[in-house]
Coordinates of C-alpha atoms and ligand atoms in Angstrom, one line a residue:
X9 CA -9.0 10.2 -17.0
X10 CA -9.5 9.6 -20.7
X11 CA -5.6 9.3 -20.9
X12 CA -5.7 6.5 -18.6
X13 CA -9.2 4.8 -20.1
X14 CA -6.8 4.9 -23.4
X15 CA -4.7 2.7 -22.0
X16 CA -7.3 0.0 -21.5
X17 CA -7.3 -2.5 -24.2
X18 CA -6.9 -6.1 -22.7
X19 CA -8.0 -7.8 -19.3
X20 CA -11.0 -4.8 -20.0
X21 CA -12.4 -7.2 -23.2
X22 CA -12.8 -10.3 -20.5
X23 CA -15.7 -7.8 -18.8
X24 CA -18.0 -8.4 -22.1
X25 CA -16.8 -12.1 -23.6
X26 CA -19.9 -13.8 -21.9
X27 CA -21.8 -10.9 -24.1
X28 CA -19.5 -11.6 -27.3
X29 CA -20.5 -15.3 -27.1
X30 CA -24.5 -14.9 -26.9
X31 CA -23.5 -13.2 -30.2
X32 CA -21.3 -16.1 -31.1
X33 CA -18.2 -15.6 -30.7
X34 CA -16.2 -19.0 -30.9
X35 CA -14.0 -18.7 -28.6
X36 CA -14.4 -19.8 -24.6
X37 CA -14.3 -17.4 -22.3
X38 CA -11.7 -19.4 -20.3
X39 CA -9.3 -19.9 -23.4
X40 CA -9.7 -16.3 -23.9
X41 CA -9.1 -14.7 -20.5
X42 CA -5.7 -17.2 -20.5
X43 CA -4.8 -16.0 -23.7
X44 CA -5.1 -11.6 -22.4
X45 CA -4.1 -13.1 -19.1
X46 CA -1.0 -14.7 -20.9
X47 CA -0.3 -11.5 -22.5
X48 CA -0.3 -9.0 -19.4
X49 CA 2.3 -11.2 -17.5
X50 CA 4.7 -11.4 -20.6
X51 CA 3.8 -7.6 -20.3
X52 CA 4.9 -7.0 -16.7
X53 CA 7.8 -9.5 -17.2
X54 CA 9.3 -7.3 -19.9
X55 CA 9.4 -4.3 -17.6
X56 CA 10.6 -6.2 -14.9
X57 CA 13.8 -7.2 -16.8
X58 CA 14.3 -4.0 -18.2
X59 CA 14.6 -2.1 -14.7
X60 CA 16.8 -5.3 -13.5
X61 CA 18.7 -5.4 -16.7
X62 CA 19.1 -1.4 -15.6
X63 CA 20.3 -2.5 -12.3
X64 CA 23.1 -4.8 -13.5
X65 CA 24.7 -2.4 -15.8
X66 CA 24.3 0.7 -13.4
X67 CA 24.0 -0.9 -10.1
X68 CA 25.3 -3.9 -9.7
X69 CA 26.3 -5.8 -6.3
X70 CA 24.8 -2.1 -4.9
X71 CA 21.8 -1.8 -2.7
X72 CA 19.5 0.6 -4.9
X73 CA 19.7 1.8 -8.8
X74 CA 19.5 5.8 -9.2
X75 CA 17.4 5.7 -11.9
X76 CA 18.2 9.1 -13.3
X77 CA 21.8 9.7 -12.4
X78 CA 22.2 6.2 -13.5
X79 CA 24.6 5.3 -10.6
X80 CA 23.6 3.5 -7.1
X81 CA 23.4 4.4 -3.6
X82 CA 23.9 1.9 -0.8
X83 CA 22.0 2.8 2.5
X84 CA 24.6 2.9 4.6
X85 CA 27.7 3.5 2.7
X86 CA 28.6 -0.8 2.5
X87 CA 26.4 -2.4 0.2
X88 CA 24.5 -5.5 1.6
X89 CA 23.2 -6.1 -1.8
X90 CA 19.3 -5.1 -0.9
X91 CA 18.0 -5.1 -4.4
X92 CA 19.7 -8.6 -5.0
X93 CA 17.8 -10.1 -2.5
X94 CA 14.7 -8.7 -2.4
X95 CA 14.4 -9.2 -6.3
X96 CA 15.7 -12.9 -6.1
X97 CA 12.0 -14.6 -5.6
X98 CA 10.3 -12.4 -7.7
X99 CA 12.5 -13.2 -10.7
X100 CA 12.4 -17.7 -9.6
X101 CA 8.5 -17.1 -9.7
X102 CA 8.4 -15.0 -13.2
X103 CA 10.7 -18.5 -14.6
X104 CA 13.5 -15.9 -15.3
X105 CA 16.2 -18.3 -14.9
X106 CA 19.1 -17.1 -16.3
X107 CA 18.6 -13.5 -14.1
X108 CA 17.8 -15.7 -10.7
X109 CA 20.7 -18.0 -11.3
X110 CA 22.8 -14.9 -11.5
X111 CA 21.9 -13.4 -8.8
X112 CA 22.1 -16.2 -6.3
X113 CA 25.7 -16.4 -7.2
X114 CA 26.5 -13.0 -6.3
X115 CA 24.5 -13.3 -3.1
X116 CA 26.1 -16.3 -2.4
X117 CA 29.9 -15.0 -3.2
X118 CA 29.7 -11.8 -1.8
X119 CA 27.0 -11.2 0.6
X120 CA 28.3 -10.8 4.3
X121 CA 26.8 -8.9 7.3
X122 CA 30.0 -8.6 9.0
X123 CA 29.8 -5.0 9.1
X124 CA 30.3 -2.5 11.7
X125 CA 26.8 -0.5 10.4
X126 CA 23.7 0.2 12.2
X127 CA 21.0 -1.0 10.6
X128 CA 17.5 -0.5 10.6
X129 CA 16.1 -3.7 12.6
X130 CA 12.4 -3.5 11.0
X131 CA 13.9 -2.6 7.1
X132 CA 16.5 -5.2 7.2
X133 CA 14.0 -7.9 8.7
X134 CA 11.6 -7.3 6.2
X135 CA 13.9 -7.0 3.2
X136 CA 16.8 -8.9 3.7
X137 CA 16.1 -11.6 6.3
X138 CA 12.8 -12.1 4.4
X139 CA 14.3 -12.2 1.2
X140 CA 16.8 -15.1 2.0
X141 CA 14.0 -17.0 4.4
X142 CA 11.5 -17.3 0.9
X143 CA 14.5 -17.5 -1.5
X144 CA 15.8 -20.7 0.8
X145 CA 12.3 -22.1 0.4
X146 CA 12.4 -21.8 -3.5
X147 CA 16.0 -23.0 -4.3
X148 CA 17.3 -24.7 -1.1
X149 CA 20.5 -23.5 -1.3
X150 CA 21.6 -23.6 2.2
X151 CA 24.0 -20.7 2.2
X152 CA 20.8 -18.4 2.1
X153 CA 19.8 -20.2 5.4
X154 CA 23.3 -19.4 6.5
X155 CA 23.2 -16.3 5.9
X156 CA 19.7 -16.0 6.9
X157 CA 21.0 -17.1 10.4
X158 CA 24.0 -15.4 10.4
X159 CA 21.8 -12.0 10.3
X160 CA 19.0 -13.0 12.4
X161 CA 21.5 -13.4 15.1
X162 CA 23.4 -9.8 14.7
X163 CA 19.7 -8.3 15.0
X164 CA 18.5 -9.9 17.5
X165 CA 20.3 -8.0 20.4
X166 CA 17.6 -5.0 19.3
X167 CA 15.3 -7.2 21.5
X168 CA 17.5 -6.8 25.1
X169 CA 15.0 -4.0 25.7
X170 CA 13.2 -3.6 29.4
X171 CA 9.9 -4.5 27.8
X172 CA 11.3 -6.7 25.4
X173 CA 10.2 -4.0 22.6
X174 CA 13.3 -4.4 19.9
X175 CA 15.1 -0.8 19.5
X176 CA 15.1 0.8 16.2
X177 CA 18.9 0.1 15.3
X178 CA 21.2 -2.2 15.9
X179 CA 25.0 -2.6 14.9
X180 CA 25.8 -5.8 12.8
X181 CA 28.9 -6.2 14.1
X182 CA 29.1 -5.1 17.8
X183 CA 25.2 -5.3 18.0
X184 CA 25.1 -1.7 19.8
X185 CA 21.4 -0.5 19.7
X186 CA 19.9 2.9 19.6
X187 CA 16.4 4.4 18.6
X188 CA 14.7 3.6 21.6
X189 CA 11.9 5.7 20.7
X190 CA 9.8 3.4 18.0
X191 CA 6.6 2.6 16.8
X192 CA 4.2 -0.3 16.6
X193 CA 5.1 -1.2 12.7
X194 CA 8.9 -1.2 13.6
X195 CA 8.1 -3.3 17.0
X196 CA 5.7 -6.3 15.6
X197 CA 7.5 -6.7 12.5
X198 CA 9.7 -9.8 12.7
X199 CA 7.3 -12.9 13.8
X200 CA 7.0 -13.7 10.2
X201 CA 10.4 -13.7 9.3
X202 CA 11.9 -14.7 12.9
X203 CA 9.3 -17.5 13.3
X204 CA 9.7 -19.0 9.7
X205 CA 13.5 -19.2 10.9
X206 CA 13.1 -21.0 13.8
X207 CA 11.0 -23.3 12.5
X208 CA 13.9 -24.4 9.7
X209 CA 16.5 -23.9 12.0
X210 CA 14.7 -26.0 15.0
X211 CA 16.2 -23.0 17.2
X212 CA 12.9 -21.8 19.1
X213 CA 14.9 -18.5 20.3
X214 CA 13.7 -16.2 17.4
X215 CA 10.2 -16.6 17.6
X216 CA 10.3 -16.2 21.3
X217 CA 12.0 -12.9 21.1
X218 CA 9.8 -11.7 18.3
X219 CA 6.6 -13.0 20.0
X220 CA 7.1 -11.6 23.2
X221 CA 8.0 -7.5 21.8
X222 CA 4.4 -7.8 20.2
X223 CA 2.9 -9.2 23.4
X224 CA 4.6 -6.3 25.3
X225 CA 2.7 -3.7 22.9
X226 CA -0.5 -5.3 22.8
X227 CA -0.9 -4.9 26.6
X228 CA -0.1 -1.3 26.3
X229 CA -2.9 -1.1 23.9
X230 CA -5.6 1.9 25.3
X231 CA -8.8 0.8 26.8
X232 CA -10.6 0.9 23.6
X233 CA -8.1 -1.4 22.4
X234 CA -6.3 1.2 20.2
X235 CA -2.4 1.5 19.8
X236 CA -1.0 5.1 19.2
X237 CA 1.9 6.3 16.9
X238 CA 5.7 6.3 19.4
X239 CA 6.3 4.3 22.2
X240 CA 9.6 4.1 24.5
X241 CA 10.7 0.3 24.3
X242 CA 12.8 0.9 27.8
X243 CA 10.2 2.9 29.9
X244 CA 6.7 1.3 27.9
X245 CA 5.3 4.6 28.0
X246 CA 3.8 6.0 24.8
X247 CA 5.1 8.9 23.2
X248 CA 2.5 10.1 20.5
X249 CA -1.0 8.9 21.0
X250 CA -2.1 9.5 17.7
X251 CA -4.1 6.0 16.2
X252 CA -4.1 4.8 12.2
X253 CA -3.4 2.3 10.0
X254 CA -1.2 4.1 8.0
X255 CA 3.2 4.0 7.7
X256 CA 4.3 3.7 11.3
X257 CA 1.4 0.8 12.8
X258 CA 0.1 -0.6 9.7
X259 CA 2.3 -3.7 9.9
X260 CA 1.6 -4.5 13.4
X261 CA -1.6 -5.6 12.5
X262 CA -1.0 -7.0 9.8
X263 CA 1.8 -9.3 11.4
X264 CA -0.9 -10.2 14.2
X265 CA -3.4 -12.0 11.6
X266 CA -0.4 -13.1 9.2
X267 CA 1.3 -15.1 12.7
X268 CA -1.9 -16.8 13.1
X269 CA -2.5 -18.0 9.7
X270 CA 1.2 -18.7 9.0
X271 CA 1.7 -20.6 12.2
X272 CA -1.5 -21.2 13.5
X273 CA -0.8 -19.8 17.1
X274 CA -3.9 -18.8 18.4
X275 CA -2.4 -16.0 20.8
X276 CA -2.2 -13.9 17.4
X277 CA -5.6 -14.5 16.5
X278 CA -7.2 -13.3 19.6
X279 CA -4.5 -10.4 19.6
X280 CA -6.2 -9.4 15.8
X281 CA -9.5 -10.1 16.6
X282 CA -9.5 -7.6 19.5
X283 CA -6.9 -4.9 17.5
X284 CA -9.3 -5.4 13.9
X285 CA -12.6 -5.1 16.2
X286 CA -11.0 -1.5 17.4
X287 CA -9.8 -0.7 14.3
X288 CA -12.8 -1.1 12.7
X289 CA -15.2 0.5 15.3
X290 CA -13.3 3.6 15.6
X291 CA -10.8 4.6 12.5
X292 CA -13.8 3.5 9.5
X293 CA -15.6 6.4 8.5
X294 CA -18.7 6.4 5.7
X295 CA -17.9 9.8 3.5
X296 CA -20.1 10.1 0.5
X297 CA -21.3 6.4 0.6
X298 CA -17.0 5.7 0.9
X299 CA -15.4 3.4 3.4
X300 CA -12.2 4.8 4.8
X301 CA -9.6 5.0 8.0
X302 CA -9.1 8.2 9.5
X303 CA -6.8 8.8 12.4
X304 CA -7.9 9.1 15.7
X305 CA -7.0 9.4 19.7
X306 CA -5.6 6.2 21.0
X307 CA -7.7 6.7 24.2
X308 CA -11.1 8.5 23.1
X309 CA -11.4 7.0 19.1
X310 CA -12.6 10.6 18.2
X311 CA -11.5 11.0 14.6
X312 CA -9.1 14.1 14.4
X313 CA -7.6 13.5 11.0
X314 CA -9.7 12.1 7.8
X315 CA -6.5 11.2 6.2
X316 CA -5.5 8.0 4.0
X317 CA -2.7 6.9 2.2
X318 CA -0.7 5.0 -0.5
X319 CA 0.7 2.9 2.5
X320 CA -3.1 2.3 4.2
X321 CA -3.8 1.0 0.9
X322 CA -2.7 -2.4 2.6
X323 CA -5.8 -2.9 5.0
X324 CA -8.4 -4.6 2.5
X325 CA -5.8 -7.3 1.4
X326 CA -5.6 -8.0 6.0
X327 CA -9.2 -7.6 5.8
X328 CA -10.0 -10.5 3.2
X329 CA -7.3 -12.1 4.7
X330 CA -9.3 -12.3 7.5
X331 CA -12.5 -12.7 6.7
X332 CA -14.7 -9.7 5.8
X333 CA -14.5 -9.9 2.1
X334 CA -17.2 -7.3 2.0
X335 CA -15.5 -4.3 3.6
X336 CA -12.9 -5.4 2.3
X337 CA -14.0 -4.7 -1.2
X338 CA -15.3 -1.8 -0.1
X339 CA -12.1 0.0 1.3
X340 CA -10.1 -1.6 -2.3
X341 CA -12.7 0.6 -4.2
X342 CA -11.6 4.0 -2.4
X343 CA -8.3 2.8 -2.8
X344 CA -8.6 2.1 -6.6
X345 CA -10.6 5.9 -6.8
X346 CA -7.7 7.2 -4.3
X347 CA -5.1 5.5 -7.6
X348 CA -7.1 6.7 -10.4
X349 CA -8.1 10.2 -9.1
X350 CA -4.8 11.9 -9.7
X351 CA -3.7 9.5 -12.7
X352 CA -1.4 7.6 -9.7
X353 CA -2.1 7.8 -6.2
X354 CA 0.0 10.1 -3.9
X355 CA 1.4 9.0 -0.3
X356 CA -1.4 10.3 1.2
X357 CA -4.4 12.6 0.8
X358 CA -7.9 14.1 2.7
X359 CA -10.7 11.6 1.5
X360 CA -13.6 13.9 2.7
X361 CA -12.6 16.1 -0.8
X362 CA -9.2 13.9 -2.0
X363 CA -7.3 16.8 -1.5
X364 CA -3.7 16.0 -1.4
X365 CA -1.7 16.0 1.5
X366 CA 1.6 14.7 0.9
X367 CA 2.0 14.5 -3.3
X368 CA 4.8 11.7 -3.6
X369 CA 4.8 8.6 -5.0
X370 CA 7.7 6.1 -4.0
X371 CA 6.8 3.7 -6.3
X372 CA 4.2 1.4 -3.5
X373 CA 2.8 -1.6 -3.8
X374 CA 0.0 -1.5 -1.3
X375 CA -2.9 -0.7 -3.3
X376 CA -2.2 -3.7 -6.2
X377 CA -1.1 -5.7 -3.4
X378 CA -4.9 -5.3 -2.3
X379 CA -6.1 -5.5 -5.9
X380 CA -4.2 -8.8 -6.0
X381 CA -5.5 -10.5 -2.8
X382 CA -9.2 -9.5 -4.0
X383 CA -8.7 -11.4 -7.0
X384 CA -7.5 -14.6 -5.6
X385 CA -11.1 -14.2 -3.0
X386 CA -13.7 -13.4 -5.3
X387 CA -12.0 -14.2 -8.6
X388 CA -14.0 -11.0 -10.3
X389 CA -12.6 -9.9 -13.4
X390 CA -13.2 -6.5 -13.2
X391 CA -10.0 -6.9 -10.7
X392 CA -7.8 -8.1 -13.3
X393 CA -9.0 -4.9 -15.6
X394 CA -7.7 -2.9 -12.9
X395 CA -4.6 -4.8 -12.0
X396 CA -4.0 -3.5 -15.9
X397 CA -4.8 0.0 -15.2
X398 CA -2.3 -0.1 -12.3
X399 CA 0.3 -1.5 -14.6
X400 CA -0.1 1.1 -17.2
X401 CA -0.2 4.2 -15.3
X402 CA 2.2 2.9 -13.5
X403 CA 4.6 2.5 -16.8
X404 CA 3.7 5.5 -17.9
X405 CA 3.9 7.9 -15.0
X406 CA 7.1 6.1 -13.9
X407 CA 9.3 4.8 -16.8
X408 CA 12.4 6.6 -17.4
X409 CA 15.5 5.5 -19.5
X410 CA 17.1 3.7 -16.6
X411 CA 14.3 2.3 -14.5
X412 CA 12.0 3.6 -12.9
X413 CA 11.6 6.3 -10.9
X414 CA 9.6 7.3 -7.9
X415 CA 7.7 10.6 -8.4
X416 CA 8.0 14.3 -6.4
X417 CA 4.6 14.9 -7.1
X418 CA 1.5 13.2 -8.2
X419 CA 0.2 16.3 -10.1
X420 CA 3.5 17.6 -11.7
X421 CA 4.5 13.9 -12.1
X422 CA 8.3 14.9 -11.6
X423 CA 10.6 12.2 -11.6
X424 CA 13.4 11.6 -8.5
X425 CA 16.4 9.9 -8.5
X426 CA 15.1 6.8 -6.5
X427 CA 14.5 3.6 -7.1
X428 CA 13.3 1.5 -3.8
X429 CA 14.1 -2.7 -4.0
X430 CA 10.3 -3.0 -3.1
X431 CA 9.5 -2.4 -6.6
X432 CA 10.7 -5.6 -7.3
X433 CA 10.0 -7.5 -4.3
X434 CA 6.6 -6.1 -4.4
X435 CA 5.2 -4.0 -7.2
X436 CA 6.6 -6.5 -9.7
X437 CA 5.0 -9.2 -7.6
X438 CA 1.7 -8.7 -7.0
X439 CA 1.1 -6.9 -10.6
X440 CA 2.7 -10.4 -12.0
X441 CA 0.6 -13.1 -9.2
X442 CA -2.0 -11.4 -9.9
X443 CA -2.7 -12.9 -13.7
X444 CA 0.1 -15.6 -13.4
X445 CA -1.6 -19.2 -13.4
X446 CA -1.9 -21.0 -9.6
X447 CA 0.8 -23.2 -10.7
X448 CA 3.6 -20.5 -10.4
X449 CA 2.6 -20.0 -6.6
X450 CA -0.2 -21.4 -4.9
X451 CA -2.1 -18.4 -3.0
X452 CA -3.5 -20.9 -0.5
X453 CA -0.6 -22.2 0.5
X454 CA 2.1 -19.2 1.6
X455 CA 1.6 -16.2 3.5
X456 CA 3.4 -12.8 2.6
X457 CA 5.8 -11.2 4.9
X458 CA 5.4 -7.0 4.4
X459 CA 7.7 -7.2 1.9
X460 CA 6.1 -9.7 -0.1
X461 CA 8.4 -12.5 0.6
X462 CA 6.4 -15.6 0.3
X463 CA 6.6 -18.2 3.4
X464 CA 5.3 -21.3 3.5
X465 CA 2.0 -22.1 5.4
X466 CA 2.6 -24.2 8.7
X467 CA -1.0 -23.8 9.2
X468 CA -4.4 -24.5 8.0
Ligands
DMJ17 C1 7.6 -1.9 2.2 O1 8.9 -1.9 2.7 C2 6.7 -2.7 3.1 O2 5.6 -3.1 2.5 C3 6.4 -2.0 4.4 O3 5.5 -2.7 5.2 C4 5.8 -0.7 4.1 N1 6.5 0.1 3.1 C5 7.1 -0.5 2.0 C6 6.3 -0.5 0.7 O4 5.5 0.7 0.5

């Protein structure tokens, strides 16, 4: 802990300037929280570049950087240039130019999803197909919405399910599906993504399909208005009952509320209001004055599992997003202890003693995604110290000489060779938003996709 306290120089002073001008100090408060604010983002903008730069010379026109073997892996063996694209918006809104121009050349010259590879239907949605949809909306360049087309129609035969419930996999090229056994995450993953796509393309087909797979799971929701863990898209039936808001449902929910604000359509609000009401009656748990999400039985609500994770760490940016600031402050404060108890937080862990239950760390956003959305709500500063501390243990657990790499363990804090494109889609992001002025992107005015894609707002 004193290690990380260490690190602390910065957004930390902001907390006493009001103090340091009773005693007066000169300068404004406002100049001076620009001027550490400044700072920080030149900070994260450094390291940014230096794991892209990485990329280029050891990656490039791959999907993913090896960070230690300083080679690159493509998921599935043809590259479809993952980190390219998921990186693109991230470096227009940091005003790295030269690196964004750069890249939308080699997407545009060599990008093609003519492939005879089955894909993930949920993963490439979020990362690819979002990427191009918020790229398109900061360059126009209409090959992105070309291409952005081009792949939204290979995926969408996942949907010609009996329920309507998209299968896990789906063949680019002869649009063969398989996985039929999926969850609700994977299922109610696309509105934001297919919907922003029909509205540019005036082709009403892709919200349709999307819309109607989360209808299909939210009537298969349990009495108490619960979804479980595996579901058949053919026969409808469930196939683990186990309820949480961790990897596997979390985005479900968060694509009901994020439908309704990005679009407006108010059979996604009712669809969160009933899901969030659930969620919140029977996963929150009070543990030593804490708010957390255990997991629980879809049908009885009876808490079986007081576990929460890196990927849970999601919920309080949904539940701002939504309205209760107060919980949601709450919840962002066992996240931040969940971070700072282990000097970075692992993928998941036992909150009634933060015993560790699974030690990894893949390099997630989640937790300063939160951090990030509780800013732009309550404007607090102590949310910008910790959007520092994030940033620094982050560097320093994390950095090697090629990137950075995700970690085996959160107590041995042993590096592994992987370097997932969310860290630049979204680690990157929100650490940067979260300092960088409103001008660079107005908070108010786009919704996220999972993958921290930003999408313009339809909707009030
Ligand atoms: C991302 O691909 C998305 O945020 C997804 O919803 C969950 N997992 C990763 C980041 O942790």
């Amino acid at each position: 802990m004193k290690r990380i306290l260490s690190l602390l120089p910065n957004l930390r002073l902001i907390l006493f300037l009001p103090a340091l001008l009773v005693l007066g100090e000169f300068l404004s408060v406002a100049a001076a929280q620009t001027t550490a604010k400044q700072d920080y983002a030149d900070k994260v903008r450094r390291e940014f570049l230096f794991a892209w730069n990485n990329y280029k010379k050891y990656a490039w026109g791959h999907d993913e950087l090896k960070p230690l073997s300083k080679t690159y892996f493509d998921w599935y063996g043809k590259s479809l240039l993952m980190t390219p694209v998921d990186a693109y918006d991230t470096m227009v809104l940091m005003g790295l130019k030269k690196e964004a121009q750069e890249d939308e050349r080699l997407i545009d010259d060599s990008l093609t999803f003519d492939k005879d590879i089955a894909v993930s239907n949920f993963e490439i949605t979020i990362r690819m197909l979002g990427g191009l949809l918020s790229g398109y909306e900061l360059n126009h360049d209409k090959r992105f919405l070309e291409l952005a087309t081009d792949l939204a129609n290979r995926l969408l035969p996942a949907f010609n399910s009996a329920t309507g419930m998209p299968y896990r996999f789906v063949n680019l090229k002869t649009g063969k599906v398989s996985g039929a056994v999926s969850n609700p995450a994977e299922i109610g993953t696309e509105t934001l993504e297919l919907g922003t796509l029909s509205k540019l393309t005036g082709n009403p087909v892709y919200f349709e399909k999307a819309k109607k797979a989360v209808v299909a799971l939210f009537n298969r929701r349990s009495t108490i208005g619960l979804v479980g863990s595996a579901i058949n898209v053919e026969t409808g039936e469930w196939v683990n009952t186990e309820s949480h808001i961790s990897g596997g449902i979390d985005s479900y929910y968060e694509y009901l509320l994020k439908a309704w604000k990005l679009f407006g359509d108010k059979d996604f609000k009712n669809m969160w209001d009933v899901s969030v009401a659930a969620v919140n009656k029977y996963l929150a748990q009070e543990v030593n004055g804490e708010l957390w999400y255990g997991h629980a039985n879809m049908d009885t609500g009876v808490v079986n599992r007081t576990y929460f994770g890196a990927l849970d760490a999601f919920f309080p940016a949904e539940l701002a997003l939504g309205g209760e600031l107060k919980r949601a402050e709450e919840l962002e404060n066992s996240c931040y202890k969940m971070w700072l108890y282990y000097g970075i937080e692992p993928e998941q862990i036992n909150y009634t003693n933060m015993s560790i239950v699974d030690s990894g760390y893949v390099l997630r956003p989640e937790n300063i995604e939160s951090n990030y959305y509780l800013y732009k709500f309550t404007r607090d500063p102590e949310y910008l110290c910790r959007a520092e501390t994030y940033f620094n243990t982050f560097v320093y657990n994390c950095k090697v000489k090629a990137g950075f790499a995700s970690l085996e363990s959160v107590i041995t804090k042993k590096h592994v060779d992987d370097m997932e494109s969310f860290m630049f889609a979204e680690t990157f992001k929100y650490l940067y938003l979260t300092v960088a002025p409103d001008s660079v992107l107005d908070f108010n005015k786009v919704i996220f996709n999972t993958e921290a894609h930003p999408l313009e707002r339809y909707a009030d």
